[in-house]
mmCIF file of C-alpha atoms in Angstrom:
data_model
loop_
_atom_site.group_PDB
_atom_site.id
_atom_site.type_symbol
_atom_site.label_atom_id
_atom_site.label_comp_id
_atom_site.label_asym_id
_atom_site.label_seq_id
_atom_site.Cartn_x
_atom_site.Cartn_y
_atom_site.Cartn_z
ATOM 1 C CA MET A 1007 0.000 0.000 0.000
ATOM 2 C CA GLU A 1008 1.181 3.519 -0.812
ATOM 3 C CA CYS A 1009 0.498 6.902 0.772
ATOM 4 C CA LEU A 1010 -0.812 8.987 -2.114
ATOM 5 C CA PHE A 1011 -1.528 12.703 -1.746
ATOM 6 C CA ALA A 1012 -4.843 13.786 -3.293
ATOM 7 C CA ASP A 1013 -6.638 17.083 -3.849
ATOM 8 C CA LEU A 1014 -10.042 16.294 -5.350
ATOM 9 C CA HIS A 1015 -11.503 19.785 -5.818
ATOM 10 C CA VAL A 1016 -9.647 21.911 -8.371
ATOM 11 C CA HIS A 1017 -11.318 24.225 -10.887
ATOM 12 C CA ILE A 1018 -10.657 25.031 -14.521
ATOM 13 C CA GLY A 1019 -10.722 28.810 -15.061
ATOM 14 C CA ARG A 1020 -10.530 28.995 -18.848
ATOM 15 C CA THR A 1021 -10.431 26.712 -21.863
ATOM 16 C CA LYS A 1022 -7.295 26.745 -24.027
ATOM 17 C CA ASN A 1023 -9.178 29.168 -26.314
ATOM 18 C CA GLY A 1024 -9.767 31.582 -23.438
ATOM 19 C CA ASP A 1025 -13.458 30.890 -22.887
ATOM 20 C CA PRO A 1026 -14.568 31.056 -19.227
ATOM 21 C CA VAL A 1027 -15.371 27.848 -17.344
ATOM 22 C CA LYS A 1028 -15.271 28.926 -13.686
ATOM 23 C CA ILE A 1029 -15.815 32.673 -13.934
ATOM 24 C CA SER A 1030 -14.376 33.459 -10.482
ATOM 25 C CA ALA A 1031 -11.223 31.384 -11.129
ATOM 26 C CA SER A 1032 -7.901 32.519 -12.542
ATOM 27 C CA LYS A 1033 -7.443 32.617 -16.314
ATOM 28 C CA HIS A 1034 -4.213 30.658 -15.757
ATOM 29 C CA LEU A 1035 -6.224 27.623 -14.629
ATOM 30 C CA THR A 1036 -6.296 25.872 -17.990
ATOM 31 C CA LEU A 1037 -6.574 22.103 -18.106
ATOM 32 C CA GLN A 1038 -2.928 21.465 -18.975
ATOM 33 C CA GLU A 1039 -1.600 24.078 -16.533
ATOM 34 C CA VAL A 1040 -3.707 22.629 -13.711
ATOM 35 C CA ILE A 1041 -2.494 19.074 -14.313
ATOM 36 C CA HIS A 1042 1.147 20.083 -14.667
ATOM 37 C CA HIS A 1043 1.174 22.385 -11.627
ATOM 38 C CA ALA A 1044 -0.674 19.935 -9.386
ATOM 39 C CA VAL A 1045 1.575 16.979 -10.192
ATOM 40 C CA LYS A 1046 4.950 18.548 -10.964
ATOM 41 C CA VAL A 1047 4.987 21.614 -8.696
ATOM 42 C CA LYS A 1048 2.628 20.809 -5.831
ATOM 43 C CA GLY A 1049 3.429 17.081 -5.751
ATOM 44 C CA MET A 1050 -0.107 15.705 -5.833
ATOM 45 C CA ASP A 1051 -0.436 12.042 -6.784
ATOM 46 C CA ILE A 1052 -4.177 12.311 -7.460
ATOM 47 C CA LEU A 1053 -6.004 15.345 -8.806
ATOM 48 C CA GLY A 1054 -9.769 15.795 -9.005
ATOM 49 C CA ILE A 1055 -10.826 18.296 -11.678
ATOM 50 C CA ILE A 1056 -14.433 19.264 -11.066
ATOM 51 C CA ASP A 1057 -15.420 21.083 -14.263
ATOM 52 C CA CYS A 1058 -15.203 18.083 -16.589
ATOM 53 C CA HIS A 1059 -18.889 18.229 -17.548
ATOM 54 C CA VAL A 1060 -18.156 21.297 -19.716
ATOM 55 C CA PRO A 1061 -18.129 20.162 -23.387
ATOM 56 C CA ALA A 1062 -15.028 22.227 -24.248
ATOM 57 C CA VAL A 1063 -13.139 20.693 -21.322
ATOM 58 C CA LEU A 1064 -14.243 17.215 -22.440
ATOM 59 C CA ASP A 1065 -12.904 17.994 -25.908
ATOM 60 C CA GLU A 1066 -9.537 18.996 -24.451
ATOM 61 C CA ILE A 1067 -9.408 15.852 -22.327
ATOM 62 C CA GLN A 1068 -10.196 13.695 -25.360
ATOM 63 C CA GLU A 1069 -7.461 15.445 -27.331
ATOM 64 C CA LEU A 1070 -4.914 14.690 -24.589
ATOM 65 C CA ILE A 1071 -6.036 11.043 -24.590
ATOM 66 C CA PHE A 1072 -5.577 10.831 -28.367
ATOM 67 C CA ARG A 1073 -2.099 12.383 -28.044
ATOM 68 C CA GLY A 1074 -1.150 9.886 -25.350
ATOM 69 C CA GLU A 1075 -0.621 12.523 -22.635
ATOM 70 C CA LEU A 1076 -3.509 11.035 -20.662
ATOM 71 C CA GLU A 1077 -4.196 7.304 -20.541
ATOM 72 C CA GLU A 1078 -7.348 5.747 -19.137
ATOM 73 C CA HIS A 1079 -6.763 3.294 -16.313
ATOM 74 C CA ALA A 1080 -8.661 0.020 -16.495
ATOM 75 C CA ASP A 1081 -10.050 0.694 -12.992
ATOM 76 C CA GLY A 1082 -10.905 4.328 -13.697
ATOM 77 C CA GLY A 1083 -9.026 7.596 -13.747
ATOM 78 C CA LEU A 1084 -6.671 9.110 -16.303
ATOM 79 C CA MET A 1085 -2.962 8.498 -15.815
ATOM 80 C CA TYR A 1086 -0.595 11.436 -16.348
ATOM 81 C CA GLN A 1087 3.114 10.653 -15.975
ATOM 82 C CA ASN A 1088 3.404 9.974 -12.208
ATOM 83 C CA GLY A 1089 -0.069 11.249 -11.308
ATOM 84 C CA THR A 1090 -3.746 10.435 -11.877
ATOM 85 C CA VAL A 1091 -6.605 12.726 -12.893
ATOM 86 C CA ILE A 1092 -10.134 12.004 -11.632
ATOM 87 C CA LEU A 1093 -12.998 13.432 -13.712
ATOM 88 C CA GLY A 1094 -15.513 15.366 -11.651
ATOM 89 C CA SER A 1095 -18.190 18.050 -11.680
ATOM 90 C CA GLU A 1096 -19.398 20.638 -9.161
ATOM 91 C CA ILE A 1097 -23.151 21.242 -9.271
ATOM 92 C CA GLU A 1098 -25.501 23.597 -7.421
ATOM 93 C CA ILE A 1099 -28.684 22.056 -6.041
ATOM 94 C CA TYR A 1100 -31.618 24.229 -5.031
ATOM 95 C CA ASP A 1101 -34.775 22.157 -5.235
ATOM 96 C CA ASP A 1102 -38.060 22.524 -3.349
ATOM 97 C CA HIS A 1103 -36.567 20.782 -0.317
ATOM 98 C CA CYS A 1104 -33.589 23.153 0.073
ATOM 99 C CA SER A 1105 -33.570 26.225 2.282
ATOM 100 C CA GLY A 1106 -30.710 27.607 0.167
ATOM 101 C CA PRO A 1107 -28.330 26.504 -2.615
ATOM 102 C CA ILE A 1108 -26.036 23.538 -1.934
ATOM 103 C CA HIS A 1109 -22.922 22.595 -3.872
ATOM 104 C CA VAL A 1110 -22.082 18.943 -4.440
ATOM 105 C CA LEU A 1111 -19.260 17.110 -6.210
ATOM 106 C CA VAL A 1112 -19.695 14.088 -8.454
ATOM 107 C CA TYR A 1113 -16.911 11.943 -9.917
ATOM 108 C CA PHE A 1114 -16.881 9.307 -12.638
ATOM 109 C CA PRO A 1115 -14.370 6.573 -13.472
ATOM 110 C CA TYR A 1116 -14.217 6.843 -17.257
ATOM 111 C CA PHE A 1117 -14.342 9.485 -19.969
ATOM 112 C CA ASN A 1118 -17.450 7.982 -21.593
ATOM 113 C CA ARG A 1119 -19.316 8.023 -18.261
ATOM 114 C CA MET A 1120 -18.518 11.715 -17.790
ATOM 115 C CA LYS A 1121 -19.577 12.402 -21.380
ATOM 116 C CA HIS A 1122 -22.878 10.586 -20.754
ATOM 117 C CA PHE A 1123 -23.397 12.593 -17.560
ATOM 118 C CA SER A 1124 -22.637 15.872 -19.358
ATOM 119 C CA ASP A 1125 -25.292 15.091 -21.974
ATOM 120 C CA TRP A 1126 -27.791 14.237 -19.233
ATOM 121 C CA LEU A 1127 -26.958 17.360 -17.219
ATOM 122 C CA SER A 1128 -27.203 19.650 -20.263
ATOM 123 C CA GLU A 1129 -30.956 19.056 -20.305
ATOM 124 C CA ARG A 1130 -31.230 20.023 -16.629
ATOM 125 C CA THR A 1131 -29.133 23.181 -16.391
ATOM 126 C CA THR A 1132 -29.233 26.545 -18.142
ATOM 127 C CA ASN A 1133 -25.582 26.697 -19.226
ATOM 128 C CA ILE A 1134 -23.590 23.455 -19.468
ATOM 129 C CA ASN A 1135 -20.515 25.492 -20.511
ATOM 130 C CA LEU A 1136 -19.940 26.949 -17.038
ATOM 131 C CA SER A 1137 -18.996 25.436 -13.690
ATOM 132 C CA SER A 1138 -21.142 25.167 -10.556
ATOM 133 C CA GLN A 1139 -24.391 25.928 -12.354
ATOM 134 C CA ARG A 1140 -27.839 25.340 -10.861
ATOM 135 C CA TYR A 1141 -29.269 21.925 -11.588
ATOM 136 C CA TYR A 1142 -33.022 21.738 -12.215
ATOM 137 C CA GLY A 1143 -34.202 18.540 -10.585
ATOM 138 C CA THR A 1144 -34.222 16.982 -7.136
ATOM 139 C CA ALA A 1145 -31.107 16.080 -5.223
ATOM 140 C CA THR A 1146 -32.143 12.441 -5.002
ATOM 141 C CA GLU A 1147 -32.639 12.257 -8.788
ATOM 142 C CA LEU A 1148 -29.078 13.490 -9.221
ATOM 143 C CA GLN A 1149 -27.784 11.024 -6.637
ATOM 144 C CA THR A 1150 -29.560 8.161 -8.388
ATOM 145 C CA LYS A 1151 -28.085 9.107 -11.774
ATOM 146 C CA VAL A 1152 -24.561 9.301 -10.374
ATOM 147 C CA ASN A 1153 -25.019 5.907 -8.741
ATOM 148 C CA GLU A 1154 -26.305 4.385 -12.009
ATOM 149 C CA LEU A 1155 -23.132 5.547 -13.765
ATOM 150 C CA GLY A 1156 -20.858 4.064 -11.097
ATOM 151 C CA GLY A 1157 -19.876 7.493 -9.809
ATOM 152 C CA LEU A 1158 -19.138 8.973 -6.400
ATOM 153 C CA PHE A 1159 -21.338 11.619 -4.752
ATOM 154 C CA VAL A 1160 -19.764 14.063 -2.270
ATOM 155 C CA ILE A 1161 -21.226 16.989 -0.326
ATOM 156 C CA ALA A 1162 -18.969 19.976 -1.155
ATOM 157 C CA HIS A 1163 -17.597 22.375 1.519
ATOM 158 C CA ALA A 1164 -20.385 21.410 3.900
ATOM 159 C CA PHE A 1165 -20.111 24.223 6.472
ATOM 160 C CA PRO A 1166 -19.445 27.768 5.144
ATOM 161 C CA PRO A 1167 -22.468 30.102 5.240
ATOM 162 C CA PHE A 1168 -22.994 30.277 1.478
ATOM 163 C CA LYS A 1169 -23.879 27.528 -1.005
ATOM 164 C CA SER A 1170 -23.328 24.701 1.442
ATOM 165 C CA MET A 1171 -25.439 22.021 3.070
ATOM 166 C CA TYR A 1172 -25.178 23.275 6.642
ATOM 167 C CA GLY A 1173 -24.698 26.946 5.769
ATOM 168 C CA LYS A 1174 -28.216 27.631 4.480
ATOM 169 C CA GLY A 1175 -29.065 24.498 2.528
ATOM 170 C CA VAL A 1176 -30.857 22.563 5.283
ATOM 171 C CA GLN A 1177 -32.482 23.577 8.521
ATOM 172 C CA ARG A 1178 -31.324 20.682 10.702
ATOM 173 C CA SER A 1179 -30.530 17.518 8.766
ATOM 174 C CA MET A 1180 -29.152 16.328 5.416
ATOM 175 C CA LYS A 1181 -32.187 14.034 5.185
ATOM 176 C CA GLU A 1182 -34.297 17.091 4.326
ATOM 177 C CA VAL A 1183 -32.641 17.093 0.881
ATOM 178 C CA PHE A 1184 -30.458 14.004 0.320
ATOM 179 C CA ASP A 1185 -30.573 10.233 0.556
ATOM 180 C CA PRO A 1186 -27.724 9.590 3.035
ATOM 181 C CA ASP A 1187 -27.207 6.085 1.636
ATOM 182 C CA LEU A 1188 -26.144 7.626 -1.695
ATOM 183 C CA ILE A 1189 -23.560 9.995 -0.188
ATOM 184 C CA ASP A 1190 -19.979 8.709 -0.431
ATOM 185 C CA ALA A 1191 -18.145 11.386 1.560
ATOM 186 C CA ILE A 1192 -18.354 14.828 3.150
ATOM 187 C CA GLU A 1193 -15.945 17.579 2.139
ATOM 188 C CA LEU A 1194 -15.153 19.662 5.203
ATOM 189 C CA GLY A 1195 -14.247 22.933 3.491
ATOM 190 C CA LEU A 1196 -11.827 25.597 4.686
ATOM 191 C CA SER A 1197 -13.496 26.603 7.966
ATOM 192 C CA ALA A 1198 -14.029 23.220 9.638
ATOM 193 C CA ASP A 1199 -11.993 20.193 10.669
ATOM 194 C CA THR A 1200 -12.746 16.657 11.826
ATOM 195 C CA LYS A 1201 -13.292 17.621 15.463
ATOM 196 C CA MET A 1202 -15.871 20.263 14.537
ATOM 197 C CA ALA A 1203 -17.688 18.075 12.013
ATOM 198 C CA ASP A 1204 -17.945 15.171 14.431
ATOM 199 C CA GLN A 1205 -20.068 17.272 16.773
ATOM 200 C CA ILE A 1206 -22.916 16.565 14.327
ATOM 201 C CA SER A 1207 -24.128 13.019 14.897
ATOM 202 C CA GLU A 1208 -25.501 12.353 11.397
ATOM 203 C CA LEU A 1209 -21.975 12.778 9.992
ATOM 204 C CA HIS A 1210 -20.379 10.050 12.091
ATOM 205 C CA ARG A 1211 -20.917 7.407 9.410
ATOM 206 C CA PHE A 1212 -19.119 9.310 6.629
ATOM 207 C CA THR A 1213 -15.531 9.657 5.484
ATOM 208 C CA TYR A 1214 -14.262 13.243 5.475
ATOM 209 C CA LEU A 1215 -12.375 14.834 2.590
ATOM 210 C CA SER A 1216 -10.159 17.913 2.824
ATOM 211 C CA ASN A 1217 -9.722 19.565 -0.583
ATOM 212 C CA SER A 1218 -8.485 22.942 -1.780
ATOM 213 C CA ASP A 1219 -11.409 24.251 -3.889
ATOM 214 C CA ALA A 1220 -8.597 25.937 -5.814
ATOM 215 C CA HIS A 1221 -9.457 29.011 -7.907
ATOM 216 C CA SER A 1222 -5.779 29.702 -8.728
ATOM 217 C CA LEU A 1223 -2.692 27.579 -9.317
ATOM 218 C CA GLU A 1224 -1.077 28.386 -5.970
ATOM 219 C CA LYS A 1225 -4.199 27.359 -4.032
ATOM 220 C CA ILE A 1226 -3.941 23.769 -5.320
ATOM 221 C CA GLY A 1227 -3.070 21.579 -2.354
ATOM 222 C CA ARG A 1228 -3.896 24.098 0.369
ATOM 223 C CA GLU A 1229 -6.008 21.214 1.705
ATOM 224 C CA TYR A 1230 -5.539 17.563 0.763
ATOM 225 C CA GLN A 1231 -5.443 14.026 2.159
ATOM 226 C CA CYS A 1232 -3.226 10.975 2.156
ATOM 227 C CA PHE A 1233 -4.936 7.909 0.674
ATOM 228 C CA GLN A 1234 -3.618 4.458 1.526
ATOM 229 C CA LEU A 1235 -4.112 2.645 -1.772
ATOM 230 C CA LYS A 1236 -2.673 -0.254 -3.741
ATOM 231 C CA GLU A 1237 -2.512 2.019 -6.807
ATOM 232 C CA ASP A 1238 -3.920 5.397 -7.842
ATOM 233 C CA SER A 1239 -7.184 4.536 -9.604
ATOM 234 C CA PHE A 1240 -10.840 5.503 -9.277
ATOM 235 C CA LYS A 1241 -11.769 2.058 -7.967
ATOM 236 C CA GLU A 1242 -9.180 2.291 -5.193
ATOM 237 C CA ILE A 1243 -10.487 5.702 -4.124
ATOM 238 C CA GLY A 1244 -14.007 4.280 -3.922
ATOM 239 C CA LEU A 1245 -12.756 1.485 -1.674
ATOM 240 C CA ALA A 1246 -10.924 3.984 0.535
ATOM 241 C CA LEU A 1247 -14.022 6.140 1.031
ATOM 242 C CA LYS A 1248 -15.805 3.055 2.322
ATOM 243 C CA GLY A 1249 -12.780 1.803 4.307
ATOM 244 C CA LEU A 1250 -12.717 -1.533 2.489
ATOM 245 C CA GLU A 1251 -9.901 -4.036 1.896
ATOM 246 C CA GLY A 1252 -7.351 -1.979 3.807
ATOM 247 C CA ARG A 1253 -7.861 1.095 1.638
ATOM 248 C CA LYS A 1254 -8.494 4.270 3.617
ATOM 249 C CA ILE A 1255 -7.569 7.875 4.271
ATOM 250 C CA THR A 1256 -4.744 7.890 6.798
ATOM 251 C CA ARG A 1257 -4.403 11.668 7.322
ATOM 252 C CA ASN A 1258 -6.302 14.825 6.432
ATOM 253 C CA PHE A 1259 -4.264 17.973 5.895
ATOM 254 C CA GLY A 1260 -6.239 21.177 6.124
ATOM 255 C CA LEU A 1261 -6.063 24.792 7.134
ATOM 256 C CA HIS A 1262 -6.739 25.337 10.804
ATOM 257 C CA PRO A 1263 -10.445 26.297 10.908
ATOM 258 C CA GLN A 1264 -9.460 29.668 12.340
ATOM 259 C CA LEU A 1265 -7.695 30.477 9.056
ATOM 260 C CA GLY A 1266 -10.984 30.125 7.182
ATOM 261 C CA LYS A 1267 -12.743 33.340 6.209
ATOM 262 C CA TYR A 1268 -16.037 32.255 7.774
ATOM 263 C CA TYR A 1269 -14.857 30.763 11.083
ATOM 264 C CA GLU A 1270 -16.200 33.441 13.446
ATOM 265 C CA THR A 1271 -19.530 35.260 13.340
ATOM 266 C CA ARG A 1272 -18.554 38.747 12.271
ATOM 267 C CA CYS A 1273 -19.826 42.028 10.852
ATOM 268 C CA VAL A 1274 -18.728 42.383 7.232
ATOM 269 C CA LYS A 1275 -18.510 46.193 7.481
ATOM 270 C CA CYS A 1276 -16.628 46.839 10.718
ATOM 271 C CA GLY A 1277 -15.237 43.398 11.588
ATOM 272 C CA THR A 1278 -16.806 43.105 15.058
ATOM 273 C CA SER A 1279 -16.920 39.448 16.212
ATOM 274 C CA TYR A 1280 -19.833 37.893 18.103
ATOM 275 C CA GLN A 1281 -20.290 34.764 20.191
ATOM 276 C CA ILE A 1282 -24.065 34.899 19.648
ATOM 277 C CA THR A 1283 -25.409 36.012 16.275
ATOM 278 C CA PRO A 1284 -27.192 39.395 16.626
ATOM 279 C CA VAL A 1285 -29.912 40.699 14.310
ATOM 280 C CA LYS A 1286 -27.722 43.698 13.435
ATOM 281 C CA CYS A 1287 -24.231 44.888 14.302
ATOM 282 C CA GLN A 1288 -24.156 46.515 17.719
ATOM 283 C CA THR A 1289 -21.050 48.515 16.799
ATOM 284 C CA CYS A 1290 -21.754 50.110 13.426
ATOM 285 C CA GLU A 1291 -25.471 49.180 13.173
ATOM 286 C CA LYS A 1292 -25.193 49.041 9.387
ATOM 287 C CA GLY A 1293 -23.005 46.060 8.541
ATOM 288 C CA ARG A 1294 -24.281 42.662 7.472
ATOM 289 C CA ILE A 1295 -23.711 39.886 10.021
ATOM 290 C CA VAL A 1296 -22.355 36.607 8.612
ATOM 291 C CA LYS A 1297 -22.826 33.636 10.924
ATOM 292 C CA GLY A 1298 -19.573 31.777 11.486
ATOM 293 C CA VAL A 1299 -19.057 28.058 11.040
ATOM 294 C CA VAL A 1300 -18.218 27.614 14.722
ATOM 295 C CA ASN A 1301 -21.626 29.056 15.675
ATOM 296 C CA ARG A 1302 -23.520 26.994 13.106
ATOM 297 C CA VAL A 1303 -21.864 23.785 14.315
ATOM 298 C CA LYS A 1304 -22.906 24.607 17.878
ATOM 299 C CA GLU A 1305 -26.523 24.989 16.693
ATOM 300 C CA LEU A 1306 -26.492 21.585 14.996
ATOM 301 C CA GLY A 1307 -24.166 19.726 17.330
ATOM 302 C CA THR A 1308 -24.678 17.203 20.055
ATOM 303 C CA THR A 1309 -23.685 17.891 23.667
ATOM 304 C CA ALA A 1310 -20.130 16.546 23.264
ATOM 305 C CA PRO A 1311 -17.727 15.957 20.360
ATOM 306 C CA PHE A 1312 -17.759 12.502 18.814
ATOM 307 C CA ASP A 1313 -14.634 10.552 19.800
ATOM 308 C CA SER A 1314 -13.714 7.953 17.207
ATOM 309 C CA LYS A 1315 -10.320 6.297 17.056
ATOM 310 C CA GLU A 1316 -11.256 5.175 13.551
ATOM 311 C CA ARG A 1317 -10.870 8.689 12.189
ATOM 312 C CA PRO A 1318 -7.586 9.590 10.501
ATOM 313 C CA ALA A 1319 -5.505 12.304 12.116
ATOM 314 C CA TYR A 1320 -6.388 15.828 10.987
ATOM 315 C CA ILE A 1321 -3.179 17.827 10.596
ATOM 316 C CA HIS A 1322 -3.580 21.604 10.729
ATOM 317 C CA HIS A 1323 -1.439 22.190 7.698
ATOM 318 C CA VAL A 1324 -0.143 25.596 6.610
ATOM 319 C CA PRO A 1325 0.641 25.989 2.881
ATOM 320 C CA LEU A 1326 4.084 27.415 2.141
ATOM 321 C CA GLU A 1327 2.651 30.621 0.665
ATOM 322 C CA TYR A 1328 0.854 31.323 3.984
ATOM 323 C CA ILE A 1329 4.083 31.318 6.012
ATOM 324 C CA PRO A 1330 5.444 34.852 6.607
ATOM 325 C CA GLY A 1331 8.765 35.327 4.845
ATOM 326 C CA ILE A 1332 8.091 32.900 1.996
ATOM 327 C CA GLY A 1333 7.336 35.088 -0.993
ATOM 328 C CA PRO A 1334 7.244 34.116 -4.672
ATOM 329 C CA HIS A 1335 11.038 34.407 -5.085
ATOM 330 C CA THR A 1336 11.813 32.245 -2.053
ATOM 331 C CA LEU A 1337 9.157 29.729 -3.033
ATOM 332 C CA ALA A 1338 10.623 29.422 -6.534
ATOM 333 C CA LYS A 1339 14.087 28.868 -5.047
ATOM 334 C CA LEU A 1340 12.794 26.122 -2.733
ATOM 335 C CA ARG A 1341 10.957 24.373 -5.568
ATOM 336 C CA LYS A 1342 14.058 24.453 -7.761
ATOM 337 C CA GLN A 1343 16.061 22.783 -5.014
ATOM 338 C CA PHE A 1344 13.509 20.361 -3.539
ATOM 339 C CA LYS A 1345 11.150 19.785 -6.526
ATOM 340 C CA THR A 1346 7.650 19.821 -5.002
ATOM 341 C CA ASP A 1347 5.746 21.485 -2.164
ATOM 342 C CA MET A 1348 4.803 18.104 -0.741
ATOM 343 C CA ASN A 1349 8.464 17.187 -0.463
ATOM 344 C CA ILE A 1350 9.302 20.479 1.269
ATOM 345 C CA ILE A 1351 6.369 20.286 3.670
ATOM 346 C CA HIS A 1352 6.734 16.633 4.622
ATOM 347 C CA ASN A 1353 10.201 15.307 3.904
ATOM 348 C CA VAL A 1354 13.071 17.790 3.713
ATOM 349 C CA GLU A 1355 15.223 17.722 6.855
ATOM 350 C CA GLU A 1356 15.419 20.782 9.069
ATOM 351 C CA GLU A 1357 19.152 21.122 8.454
ATOM 352 C CA GLU A 1358 18.600 21.194 4.687
ATOM 353 C CA LEU A 1359 15.917 23.887 4.975
ATOM 354 C CA GLU A 1360 18.262 26.026 7.088
ATOM 355 C CA ARG A 1361 20.643 26.276 4.137
ATOM 356 C CA TYR A 1362 18.039 28.329 2.253
ATOM 357 C CA LEU A 1363 15.751 29.865 4.874
ATOM 358 C CA SER A 1364 16.024 31.866 8.081
ATOM 359 C CA PRO A 1365 15.674 29.953 11.368
ATOM 360 C CA LYS A 1366 12.308 31.638 12.005
ATOM 361 C CA ILE A 1367 10.831 30.433 8.707
ATOM 362 C CA VAL A 1368 12.237 26.939 9.180
ATOM 363 C CA GLU A 1369 10.694 26.813 12.643
ATOM 364 C CA SER A 1370 7.303 27.693 11.140
ATOM 365 C CA ILE A 1371 7.573 24.867 8.587
ATOM 366 C CA ILE A 1372 8.627 22.318 11.223
ATOM 367 C CA ARG A 1373 5.906 23.403 13.652
ATOM 368 C CA SER A 1374 3.366 23.256 10.827
ATOM 369 C CA ARG A 1375 4.149 19.550 10.357
ATOM 370 C CA SER A 1376 2.815 18.822 13.833
ATOM 371 C CA GLY A 1377 0.023 21.408 13.854
ATOM 372 C CA GLU A 1378 1.621 23.580 16.549
ATOM 373 C CA LEU A 1379 1.182 27.038 15.028
ATOM 374 C CA ALA A 1380 -1.147 29.696 16.508
ATOM 375 C CA PHE A 1381 -3.626 31.780 14.520
ATOM 376 C CA GLU A 1382 -5.767 34.877 14.561
ATOM 377 C CA PRO A 1383 -9.222 33.668 13.471
ATOM 378 C CA GLY A 1384 -10.992 34.784 10.306
ATOM 379 C CA GLY A 1385 -14.624 35.676 9.764
ATOM 380 C CA GLY A 1386 -16.997 37.810 7.733
ATOM 381 C CA GLY A 1387 -15.223 36.964 4.490
ATOM 382 C CA VAL A 1388 -11.705 37.753 5.766
ATOM 383 C CA TYR A 1389 -9.173 34.938 6.098
ATOM 384 C CA GLY A 1390 -7.421 34.344 9.409
ATOM 385 C CA ARG A 1391 -3.627 34.502 9.632
ATOM 386 C CA LEU A 1392 -0.653 33.151 11.490
ATOM 387 C CA LYS A 1393 0.188 34.983 14.692
#
């Protein structure tokens, strides 16, 4: 069994012709740039691209298959040099059972399955050429279709206040919208970790994913996980999400929840933080109050956190670009010497790092490996930061 690093939520910003796919994503996020940067620069073994339903993206994928740059694995997934690409799609659900829009992720093993799904989805969305578009149908109909095609169904970034299941999508329970038996995993998102999620009893049965939701090249791998697999294929990932035949996630690496921009309840205008969500800001009286993830979890949670020794360790990882003192020039120098971010973060010895970095920066990297850094929490749309 191998430890394989995987980020399963990365966007395409533009097609190779410059047409938008994910409007809010960087224009540098083209299919080939995403694959190259994720595997060769970030060091990801498995990459989930979640805009593969877009016909132009499918055409580019097919072209790379014809040219031999991507090769379909017999057990699903597309092999790229020393990495594997998983074909996925992010979809917005807002049916009659939802209190607000919910984003979900679906993944398919083979190109023809994704093509079939794209054709099916095109009849149920306004614009198949863009990412994260509203799907017109029920959540359970979508789940059933994904299951019929041998796909995986994941709740995306489950906790932030906007376009998420627990943000505004459901009042109390996922059962208001979804069939829990057709959910394969829960993506935690950038403002929650395992300990927070496990305060909600209906989540205890699910595997947790920590993914980047990258809208730029440098955000790839800001959250990821280590899969214990026999090989990097779609089938193996499916086994790991169910914890079968020794396949599993052994560690989740994610931002400390306090670094997320929706951790605390906060006024968007003046930045005042609140333990209890007020109707209006008591400081400026004009700003919009955004309920933080920590408050929402308390509303939904049980009396005590769930304690399961079956859960993988959640490491409060800090991406290199977040560490004070590591700017673009220093980061480029480190990558030239040590190849990939994963190698720098996990493997390079302290003495080797000290040849290129100040003792203070090296200390931050080493402390990050064990989750020992302290943070100033984010909220109201503003990211937290290292103290």
